[in-house]
Coordinates of C-alpha atoms (C1' of nucleotides) in Angstrom, one line a residue:
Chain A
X1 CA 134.7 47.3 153.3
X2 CA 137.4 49.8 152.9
X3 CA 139.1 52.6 150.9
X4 CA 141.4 50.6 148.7
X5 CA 141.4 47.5 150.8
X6 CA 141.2 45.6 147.2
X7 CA 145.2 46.8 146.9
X8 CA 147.0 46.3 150.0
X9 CA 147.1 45.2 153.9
X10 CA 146.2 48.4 156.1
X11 CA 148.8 50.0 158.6
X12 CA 146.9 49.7 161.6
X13 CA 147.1 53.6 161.7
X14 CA 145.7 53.6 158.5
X15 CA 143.0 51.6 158.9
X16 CA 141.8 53.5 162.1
X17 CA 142.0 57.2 160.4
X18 CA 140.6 55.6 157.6
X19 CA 137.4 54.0 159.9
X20 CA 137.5 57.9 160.7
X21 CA 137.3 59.3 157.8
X22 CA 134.3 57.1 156.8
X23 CA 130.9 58.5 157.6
X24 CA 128.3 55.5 157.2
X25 CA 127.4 53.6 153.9
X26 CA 124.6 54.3 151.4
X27 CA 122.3 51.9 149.7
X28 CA 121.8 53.8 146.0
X29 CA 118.6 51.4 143.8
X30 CA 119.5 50.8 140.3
X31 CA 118.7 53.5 137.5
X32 CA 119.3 55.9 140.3
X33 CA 122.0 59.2 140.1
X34 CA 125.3 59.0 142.4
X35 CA 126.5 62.3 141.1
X36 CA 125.6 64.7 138.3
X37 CA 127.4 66.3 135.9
X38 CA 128.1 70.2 136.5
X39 CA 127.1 69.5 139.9
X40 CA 129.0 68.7 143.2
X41 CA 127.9 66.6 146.3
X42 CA 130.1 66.7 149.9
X43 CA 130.8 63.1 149.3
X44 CA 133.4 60.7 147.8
X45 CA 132.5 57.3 147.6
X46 CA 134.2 53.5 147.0
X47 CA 131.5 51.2 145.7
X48 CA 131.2 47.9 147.9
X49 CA 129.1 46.2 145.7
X50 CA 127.0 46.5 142.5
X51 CA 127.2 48.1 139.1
X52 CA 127.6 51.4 138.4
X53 CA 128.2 53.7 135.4
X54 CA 130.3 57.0 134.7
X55 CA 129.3 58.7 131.8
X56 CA 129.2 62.1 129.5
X57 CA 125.9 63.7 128.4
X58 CA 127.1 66.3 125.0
X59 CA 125.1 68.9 123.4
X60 CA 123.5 67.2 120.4
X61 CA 121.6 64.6 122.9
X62 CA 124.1 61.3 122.8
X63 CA 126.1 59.8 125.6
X64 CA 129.5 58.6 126.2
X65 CA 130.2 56.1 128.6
X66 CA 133.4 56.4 130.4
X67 CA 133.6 53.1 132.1
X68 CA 131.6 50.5 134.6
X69 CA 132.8 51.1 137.9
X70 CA 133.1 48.3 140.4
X71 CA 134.0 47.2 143.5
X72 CA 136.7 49.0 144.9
X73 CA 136.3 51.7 142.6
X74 CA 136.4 55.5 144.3
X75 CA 133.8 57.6 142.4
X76 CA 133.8 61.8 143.2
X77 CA 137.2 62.5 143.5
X78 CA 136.5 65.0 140.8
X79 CA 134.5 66.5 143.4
X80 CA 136.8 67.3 145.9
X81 CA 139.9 68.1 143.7
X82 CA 137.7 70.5 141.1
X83 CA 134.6 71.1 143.0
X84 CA 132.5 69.7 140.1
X85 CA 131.9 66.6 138.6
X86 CA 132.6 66.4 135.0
X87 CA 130.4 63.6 134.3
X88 CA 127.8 62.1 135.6
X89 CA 127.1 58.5 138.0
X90 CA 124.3 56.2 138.1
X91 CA 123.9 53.2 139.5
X92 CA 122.9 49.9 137.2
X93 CA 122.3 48.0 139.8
X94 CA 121.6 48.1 143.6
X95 CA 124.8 50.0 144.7
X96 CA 126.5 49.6 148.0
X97 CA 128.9 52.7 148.7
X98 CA 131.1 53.6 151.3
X99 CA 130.8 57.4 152.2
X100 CA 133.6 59.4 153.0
X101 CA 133.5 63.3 154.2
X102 CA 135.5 65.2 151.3
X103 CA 137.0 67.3 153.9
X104 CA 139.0 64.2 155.6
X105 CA 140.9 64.6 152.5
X106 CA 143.1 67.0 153.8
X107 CA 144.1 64.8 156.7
X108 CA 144.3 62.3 154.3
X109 CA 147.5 64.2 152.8
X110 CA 148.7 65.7 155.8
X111 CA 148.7 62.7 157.5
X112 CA 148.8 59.4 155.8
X113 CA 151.3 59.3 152.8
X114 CA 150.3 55.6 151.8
X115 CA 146.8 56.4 151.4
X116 CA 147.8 60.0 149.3
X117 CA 150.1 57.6 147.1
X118 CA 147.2 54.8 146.7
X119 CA 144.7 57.8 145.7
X120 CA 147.1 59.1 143.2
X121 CA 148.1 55.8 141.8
X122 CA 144.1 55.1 141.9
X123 CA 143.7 58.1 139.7
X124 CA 146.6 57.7 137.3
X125 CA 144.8 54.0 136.7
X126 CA 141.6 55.8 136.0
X127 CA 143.8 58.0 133.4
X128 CA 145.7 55.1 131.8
X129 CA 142.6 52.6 131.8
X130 CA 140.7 55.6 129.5
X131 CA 143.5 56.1 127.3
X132 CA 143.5 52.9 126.0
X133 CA 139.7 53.3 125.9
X134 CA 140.3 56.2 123.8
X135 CA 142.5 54.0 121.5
X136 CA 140.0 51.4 120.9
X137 CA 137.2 53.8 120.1
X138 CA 139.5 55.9 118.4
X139 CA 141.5 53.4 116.4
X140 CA 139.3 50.0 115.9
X141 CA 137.1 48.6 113.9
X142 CA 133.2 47.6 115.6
X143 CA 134.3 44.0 116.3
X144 CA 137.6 44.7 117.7
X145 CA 136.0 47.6 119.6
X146 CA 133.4 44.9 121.1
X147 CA 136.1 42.6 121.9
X148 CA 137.8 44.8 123.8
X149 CA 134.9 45.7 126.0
X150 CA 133.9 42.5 126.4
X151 CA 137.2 41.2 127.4
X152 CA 138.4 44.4 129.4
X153 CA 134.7 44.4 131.0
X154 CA 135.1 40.6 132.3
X155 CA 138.9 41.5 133.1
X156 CA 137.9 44.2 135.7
X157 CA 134.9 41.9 137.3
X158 CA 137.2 39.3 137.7
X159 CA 139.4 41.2 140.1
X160 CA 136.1 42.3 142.0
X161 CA 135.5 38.5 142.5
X162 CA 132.1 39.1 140.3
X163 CA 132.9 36.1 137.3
X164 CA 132.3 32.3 138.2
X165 CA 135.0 30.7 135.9
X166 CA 133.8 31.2 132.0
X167 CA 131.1 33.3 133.3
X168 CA 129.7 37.0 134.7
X169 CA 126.7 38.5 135.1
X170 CA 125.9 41.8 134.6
X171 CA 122.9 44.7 134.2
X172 CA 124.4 46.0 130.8
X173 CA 122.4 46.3 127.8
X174 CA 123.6 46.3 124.0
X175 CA 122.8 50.2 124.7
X176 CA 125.5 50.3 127.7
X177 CA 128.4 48.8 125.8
X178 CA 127.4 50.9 122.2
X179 CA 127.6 54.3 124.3
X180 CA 130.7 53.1 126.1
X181 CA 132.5 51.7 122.6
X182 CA 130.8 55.4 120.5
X183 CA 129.0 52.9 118.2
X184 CA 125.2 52.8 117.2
X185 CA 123.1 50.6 119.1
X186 CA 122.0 49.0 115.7
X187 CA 125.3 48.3 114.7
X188 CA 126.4 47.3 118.0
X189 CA 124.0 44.7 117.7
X190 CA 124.9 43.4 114.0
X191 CA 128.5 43.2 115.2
X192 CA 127.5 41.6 118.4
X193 CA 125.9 38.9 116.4
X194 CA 128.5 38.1 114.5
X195 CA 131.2 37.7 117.5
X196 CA 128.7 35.3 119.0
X197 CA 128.7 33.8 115.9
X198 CA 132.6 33.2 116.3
X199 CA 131.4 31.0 119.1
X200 CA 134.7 32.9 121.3
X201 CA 131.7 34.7 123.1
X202 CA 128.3 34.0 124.1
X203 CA 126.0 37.1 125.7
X204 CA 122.5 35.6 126.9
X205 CA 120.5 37.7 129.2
X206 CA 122.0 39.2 131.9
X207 CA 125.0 36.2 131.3
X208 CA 128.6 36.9 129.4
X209 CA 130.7 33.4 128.8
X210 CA 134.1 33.7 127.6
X211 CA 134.1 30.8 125.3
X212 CA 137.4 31.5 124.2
X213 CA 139.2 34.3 126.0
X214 CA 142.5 34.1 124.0
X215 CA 140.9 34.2 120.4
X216 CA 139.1 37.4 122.2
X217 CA 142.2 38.6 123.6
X218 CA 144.0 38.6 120.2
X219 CA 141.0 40.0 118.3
X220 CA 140.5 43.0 120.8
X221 CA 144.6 43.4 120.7
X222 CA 144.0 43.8 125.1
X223 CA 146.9 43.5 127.3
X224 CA 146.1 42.0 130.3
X225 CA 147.2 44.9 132.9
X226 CA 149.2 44.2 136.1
X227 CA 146.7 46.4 138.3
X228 CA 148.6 44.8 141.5
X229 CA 149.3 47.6 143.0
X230 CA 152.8 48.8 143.8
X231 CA 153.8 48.7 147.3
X232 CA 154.6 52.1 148.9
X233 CA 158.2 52.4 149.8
Chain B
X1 CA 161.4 76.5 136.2
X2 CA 159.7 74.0 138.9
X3 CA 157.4 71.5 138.7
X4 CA 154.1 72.8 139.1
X5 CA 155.0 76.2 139.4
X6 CA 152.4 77.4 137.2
X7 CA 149.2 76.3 139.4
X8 CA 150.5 78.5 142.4
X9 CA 152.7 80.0 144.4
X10 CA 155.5 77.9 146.9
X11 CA 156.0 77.9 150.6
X12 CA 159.3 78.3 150.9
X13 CA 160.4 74.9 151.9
X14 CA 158.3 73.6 149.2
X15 CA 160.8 75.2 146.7
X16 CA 163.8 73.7 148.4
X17 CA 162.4 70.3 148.4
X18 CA 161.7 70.8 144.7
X19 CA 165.4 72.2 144.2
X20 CA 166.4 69.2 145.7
X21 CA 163.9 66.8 144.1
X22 CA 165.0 68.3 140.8
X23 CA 168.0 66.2 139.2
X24 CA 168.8 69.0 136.0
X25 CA 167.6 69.7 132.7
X26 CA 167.5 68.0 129.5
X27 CA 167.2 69.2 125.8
X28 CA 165.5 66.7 123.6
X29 CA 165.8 67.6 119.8
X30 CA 162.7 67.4 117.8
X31 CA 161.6 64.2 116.7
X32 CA 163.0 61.6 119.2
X33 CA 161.5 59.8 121.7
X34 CA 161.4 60.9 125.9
X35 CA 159.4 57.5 126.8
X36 CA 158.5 54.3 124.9
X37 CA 155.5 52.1 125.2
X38 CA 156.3 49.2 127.2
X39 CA 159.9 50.8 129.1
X40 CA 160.7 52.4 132.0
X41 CA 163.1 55.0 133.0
X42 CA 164.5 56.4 136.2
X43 CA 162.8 60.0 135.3
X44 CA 160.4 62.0 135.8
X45 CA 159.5 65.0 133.9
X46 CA 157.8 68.0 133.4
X47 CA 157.6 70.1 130.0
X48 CA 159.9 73.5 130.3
X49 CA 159.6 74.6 126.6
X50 CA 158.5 72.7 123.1
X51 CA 155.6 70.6 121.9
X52 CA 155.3 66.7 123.0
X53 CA 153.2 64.0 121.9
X54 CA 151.6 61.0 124.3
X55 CA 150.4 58.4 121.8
X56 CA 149.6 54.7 121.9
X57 CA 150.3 52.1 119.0
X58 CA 147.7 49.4 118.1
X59 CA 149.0 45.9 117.0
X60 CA 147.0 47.1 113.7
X61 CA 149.4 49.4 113.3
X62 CA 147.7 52.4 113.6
X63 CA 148.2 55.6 116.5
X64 CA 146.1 57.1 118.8
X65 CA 147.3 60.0 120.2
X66 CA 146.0 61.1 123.7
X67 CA 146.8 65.0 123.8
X68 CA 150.0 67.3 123.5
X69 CA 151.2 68.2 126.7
X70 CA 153.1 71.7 126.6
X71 CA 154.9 74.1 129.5
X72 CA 153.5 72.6 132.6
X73 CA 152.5 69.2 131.8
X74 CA 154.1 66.1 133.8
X75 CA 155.6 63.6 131.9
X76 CA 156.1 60.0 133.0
X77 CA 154.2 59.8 136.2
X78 CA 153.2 56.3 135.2
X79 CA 156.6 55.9 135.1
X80 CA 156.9 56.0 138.8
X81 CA 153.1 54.8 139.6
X82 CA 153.4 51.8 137.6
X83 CA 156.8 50.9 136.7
X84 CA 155.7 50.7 133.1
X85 CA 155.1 53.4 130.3
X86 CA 151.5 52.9 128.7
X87 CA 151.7 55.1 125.9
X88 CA 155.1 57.3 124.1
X89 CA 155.7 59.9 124.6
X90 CA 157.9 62.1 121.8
X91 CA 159.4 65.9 121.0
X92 CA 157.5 67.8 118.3
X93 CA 159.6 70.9 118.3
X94 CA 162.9 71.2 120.4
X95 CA 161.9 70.3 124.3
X96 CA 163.2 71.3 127.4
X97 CA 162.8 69.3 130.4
X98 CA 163.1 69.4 133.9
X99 CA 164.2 66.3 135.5
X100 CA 163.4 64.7 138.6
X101 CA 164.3 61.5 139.9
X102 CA 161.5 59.2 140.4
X103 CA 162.5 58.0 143.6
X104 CA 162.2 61.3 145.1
X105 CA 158.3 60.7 144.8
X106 CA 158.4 59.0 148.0
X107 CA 159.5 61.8 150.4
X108 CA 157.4 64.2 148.7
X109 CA 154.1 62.2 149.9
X110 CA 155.8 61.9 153.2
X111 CA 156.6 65.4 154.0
X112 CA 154.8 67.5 151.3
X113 CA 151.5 66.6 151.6
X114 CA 150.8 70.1 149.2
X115 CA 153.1 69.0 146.5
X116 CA 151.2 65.6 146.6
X117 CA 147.7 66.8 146.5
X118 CA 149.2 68.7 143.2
X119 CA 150.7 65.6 142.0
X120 CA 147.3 63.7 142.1
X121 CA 145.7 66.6 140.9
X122 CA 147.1 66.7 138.0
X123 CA 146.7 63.5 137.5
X124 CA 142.9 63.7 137.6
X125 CA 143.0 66.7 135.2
X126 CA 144.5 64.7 133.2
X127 CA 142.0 62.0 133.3
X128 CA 139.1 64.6 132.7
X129 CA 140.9 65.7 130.2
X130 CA 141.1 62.3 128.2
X131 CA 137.4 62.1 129.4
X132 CA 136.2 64.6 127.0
X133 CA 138.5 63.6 124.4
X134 CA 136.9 60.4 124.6
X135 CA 133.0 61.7 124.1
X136 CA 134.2 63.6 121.1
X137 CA 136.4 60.9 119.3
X138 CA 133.0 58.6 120.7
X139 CA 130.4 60.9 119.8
X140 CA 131.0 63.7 117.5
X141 CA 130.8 63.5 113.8
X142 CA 134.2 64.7 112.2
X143 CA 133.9 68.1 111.9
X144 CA 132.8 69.2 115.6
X145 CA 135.6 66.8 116.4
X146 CA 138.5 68.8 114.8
X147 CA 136.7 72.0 116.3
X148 CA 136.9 70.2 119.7
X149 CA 140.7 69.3 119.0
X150 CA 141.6 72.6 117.4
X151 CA 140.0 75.1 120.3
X152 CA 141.0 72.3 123.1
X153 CA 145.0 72.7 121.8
X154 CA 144.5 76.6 121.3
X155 CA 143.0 76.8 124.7
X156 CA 145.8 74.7 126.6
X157 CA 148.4 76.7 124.1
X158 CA 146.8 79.9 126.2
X159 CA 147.1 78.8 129.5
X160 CA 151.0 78.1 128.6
X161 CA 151.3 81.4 127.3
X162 CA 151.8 80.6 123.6
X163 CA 149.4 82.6 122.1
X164 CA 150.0 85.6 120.5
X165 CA 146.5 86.9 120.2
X166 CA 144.0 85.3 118.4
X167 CA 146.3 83.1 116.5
X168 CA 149.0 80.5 118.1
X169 CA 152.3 78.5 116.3
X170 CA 152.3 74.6 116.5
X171 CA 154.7 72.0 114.5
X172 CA 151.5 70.1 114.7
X173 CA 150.5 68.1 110.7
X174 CA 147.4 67.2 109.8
X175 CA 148.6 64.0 110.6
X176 CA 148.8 64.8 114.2
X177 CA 145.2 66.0 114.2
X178 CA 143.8 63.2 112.4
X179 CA 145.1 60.4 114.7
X180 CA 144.4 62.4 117.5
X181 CA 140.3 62.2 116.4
X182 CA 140.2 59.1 115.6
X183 CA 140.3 60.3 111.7
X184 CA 142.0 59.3 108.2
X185 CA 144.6 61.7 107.1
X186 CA 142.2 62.3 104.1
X187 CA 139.0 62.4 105.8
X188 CA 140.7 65.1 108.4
X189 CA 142.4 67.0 105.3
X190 CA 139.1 67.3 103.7
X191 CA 137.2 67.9 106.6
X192 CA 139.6 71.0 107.7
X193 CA 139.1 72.5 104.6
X194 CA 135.6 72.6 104.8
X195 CA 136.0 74.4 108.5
X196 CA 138.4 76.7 107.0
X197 CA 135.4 77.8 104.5
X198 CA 133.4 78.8 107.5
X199 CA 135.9 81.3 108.3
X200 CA 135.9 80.6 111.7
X201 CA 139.4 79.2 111.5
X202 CA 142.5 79.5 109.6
X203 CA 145.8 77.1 109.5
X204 CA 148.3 78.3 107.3
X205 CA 151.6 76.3 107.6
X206 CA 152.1 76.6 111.0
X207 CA 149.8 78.8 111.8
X208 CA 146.8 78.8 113.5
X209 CA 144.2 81.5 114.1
X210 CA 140.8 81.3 115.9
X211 CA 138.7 83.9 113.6
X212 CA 135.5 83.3 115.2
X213 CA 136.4 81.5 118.7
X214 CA 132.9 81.4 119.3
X215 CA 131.3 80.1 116.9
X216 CA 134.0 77.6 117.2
X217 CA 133.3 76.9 120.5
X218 CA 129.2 76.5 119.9
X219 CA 130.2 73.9 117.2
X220 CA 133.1 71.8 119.1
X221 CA 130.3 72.0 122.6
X222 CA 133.4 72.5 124.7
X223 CA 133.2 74.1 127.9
X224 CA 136.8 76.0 128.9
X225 CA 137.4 73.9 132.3
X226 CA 138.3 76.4 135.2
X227 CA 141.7 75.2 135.5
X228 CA 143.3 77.2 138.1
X229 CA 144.5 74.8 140.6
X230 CA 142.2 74.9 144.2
X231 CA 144.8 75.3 146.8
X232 CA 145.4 73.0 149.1
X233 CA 143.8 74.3 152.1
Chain C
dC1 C1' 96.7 41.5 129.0
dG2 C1' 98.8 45.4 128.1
dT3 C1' 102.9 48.0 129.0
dT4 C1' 107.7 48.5 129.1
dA5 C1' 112.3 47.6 128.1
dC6 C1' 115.3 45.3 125.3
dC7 C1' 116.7 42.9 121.2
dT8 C1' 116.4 42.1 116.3
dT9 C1' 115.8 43.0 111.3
dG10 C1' 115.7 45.3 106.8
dA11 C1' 116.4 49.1 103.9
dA12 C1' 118.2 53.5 102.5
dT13 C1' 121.8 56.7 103.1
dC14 C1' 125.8 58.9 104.4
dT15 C1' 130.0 59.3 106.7
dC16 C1' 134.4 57.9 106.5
dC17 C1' 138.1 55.0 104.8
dT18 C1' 141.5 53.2 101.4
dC19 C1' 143.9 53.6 97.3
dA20 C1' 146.4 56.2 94.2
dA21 C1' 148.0 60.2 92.2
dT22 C1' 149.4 64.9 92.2
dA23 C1' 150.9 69.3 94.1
dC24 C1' 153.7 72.1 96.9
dA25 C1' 157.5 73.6 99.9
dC26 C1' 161.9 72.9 101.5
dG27 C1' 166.5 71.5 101.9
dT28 C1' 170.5 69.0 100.0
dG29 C1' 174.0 67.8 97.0
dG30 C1' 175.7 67.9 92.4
Chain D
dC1 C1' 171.5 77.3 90.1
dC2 C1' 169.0 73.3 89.3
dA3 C1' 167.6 68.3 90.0
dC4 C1' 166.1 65.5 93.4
dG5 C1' 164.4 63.6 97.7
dT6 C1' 161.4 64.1 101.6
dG7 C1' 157.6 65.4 104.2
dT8 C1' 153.2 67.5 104.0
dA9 C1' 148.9 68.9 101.8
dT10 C1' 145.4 68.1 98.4
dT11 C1' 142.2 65.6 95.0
dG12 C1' 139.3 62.1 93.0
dA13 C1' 137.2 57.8 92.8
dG14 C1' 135.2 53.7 94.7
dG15 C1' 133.7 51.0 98.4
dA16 C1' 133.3 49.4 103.2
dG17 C1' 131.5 50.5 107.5
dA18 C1' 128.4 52.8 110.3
dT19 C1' 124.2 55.6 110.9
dT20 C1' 119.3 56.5 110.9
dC21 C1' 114.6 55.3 110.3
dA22 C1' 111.1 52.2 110.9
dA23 C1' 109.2 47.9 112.2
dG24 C1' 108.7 43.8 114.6
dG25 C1' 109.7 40.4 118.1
dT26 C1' 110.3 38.8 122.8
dA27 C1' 110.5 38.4 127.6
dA28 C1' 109.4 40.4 132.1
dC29 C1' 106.2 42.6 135.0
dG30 C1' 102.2 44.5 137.0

DNA sequence: CGTTACCTTGAATCTCCTCAATACACGTGG
DNA sequence: CCACGTGTATTGAGGAGATTCAAGGTAACG
């Protein structure tokens, strides 16, 4: 239920300036905004629970989706280091956040080294998780660039405890992962065939089975990352 | 000379810290490499002087290449974050570097909680920067992209004060350009040409002049970020 | 039942890629 | 001084991959 508390055991004076620092929690309903582009908000937030979605809105209409945030997952800190968000939030699902004053961040530095390291390290994953992005969409043909989402998507659920085995569910539509991957949604949806037809993958409903993660793996040329994160000191 | 120095002024024992965090400098000729995929090193750097790369390479064998950091830009922060190099980094022109040894990072969250804020700030700039890279590589068709990438690099060349007016020198090739977008060589070569018939641009050798920088700007739909750093309290 | 959201399909088109060759500038060694 | 190699830029041709348009189909929901 806390900042970070995915990555690491609390000091004790951590935990209480962090129990400080908290203001309350906020239920957000799916389809719903968390933060808009161009815009700021006095908040930063760590989801608790749900699905939610960072994403670009550009000039000629389309939209690129950064990445699914989870659990654990800070959302705003845009906001308090530029004073604007530079892309936009919504939530896919019922979202449970964790509010946090943006002024406590000053404390936060002042104060509480570990936590300034965890937000930087936190931000520097952020950085290094849409690089490779970039790569894929950059780089990759439609079914490698679907494998990779696939496979990085179930990755990052995983660690938020949100597969059962072979399994996840999930709110994302053909739509979701074509905007994330800079593909049509048509041809997001031939491609998507075909994978299933691979029989590596299978994508009913809301459901995502890894049939066969490695034969995924290989096709989407993912590394598994060690997101564990590095002690301080 | 110091790490940050162009986002604002030190407090005195800021600048002796970074004196002291600072281990020397280091010439890198043109051409080899200052971090490699998959290594680590006992450095940190940022750019003095000279052109860098940070790139990525797919088992496919091809290159993505995330952005050109210049004067300014931190080098290797994953480095210290992670333990692990992500992407390469490599010396276009001639570098200069300062160097700082990456266990210094620790006392500078402990007692410079200013210097860390910076140090996570530029981390997130960095992120917002790879951001929009992203929704143009995801988004736009090729020749908005290469007016994103050219006006993007001319703007960053500006801030580092490499500009001479309306035109700027860069050892970059087409090369560069085209696995920066997400483009073929040939597709990029021919695409260029056509932008250089709008007159809007010209790249002769290694030369580059903005002719029209707004019409460039209309076409790329990139907003010049407000970069100057907020200070910390 | 009708609406809505999402998925699926087919067809036409175009963007972009690969292959392959050529051109040009530069520096080096003969 | 010239031949040659190397790295970069340019061209043309052909084809694969991706896009758009336009319809249906299906399941969920009120």
């Amino acid at each position: 239920m806390r900042l970070l508390e995915s990555f690491r055991a609390f000091e004790p004076d951590e935990l209480s300036f962090v129990e400080g620092f908290k203001v309350g929690e906020l239920s957000v309903q799916a389809g719903s905004s968390i933060f808009l582009e161009g815009h700021n908000s006095p908040h930063l937030y760590t989801v608790l629970d749900g699905w939610t979605m960072r994403y670009k809105t550009l000039e000629n209409g389309k939209r690129q989706v950064l990445n699914f945030p989870l659990r654990g997952d800070l959302l705003g800190l845009q906001n308090v280091l530029f004073d604007t968000m530079l892309h936009s939030v919504e939530a896919l699902t019922e979202v449970r956040l964790c509010v946090f004053q943006r002024e406590g961040i000053w404390k936060l530095f002042e104060k509480h080294a570990g936590l300034a390291y965890d937000l930087t390290w936190m931000a520097a994953r952020e950085e290094s998780i849409l690089a490779e992005t970039l790569a894929a969409v950059g780089q990759m043909p439609a079914r490698e660039r679907l494998a990779f989402a696939i496979i990085h998507l179930f990755d990052r659920a995983r660690r938020a405890g949100m597969t059962k085995g072979k399994t996840m569910l999930t709110p994302l539509t053909q739509e979701h992962l074509a905007d994330a991957m800079g593909l049509s949604l048509v041809h997001a949806n031939k491609t998507l065939q075909k994978l299933k037809a691979t029989g590596w993958v299978a994508w009913k409903g809301q459901e995502i089975t890894l049939l066969d993660e490695r034969k995924l793996l290989e096709l989407s040329g993912y590394e598994r990352p060690s997101n564990n994160r590095r002690p301080f000191i």
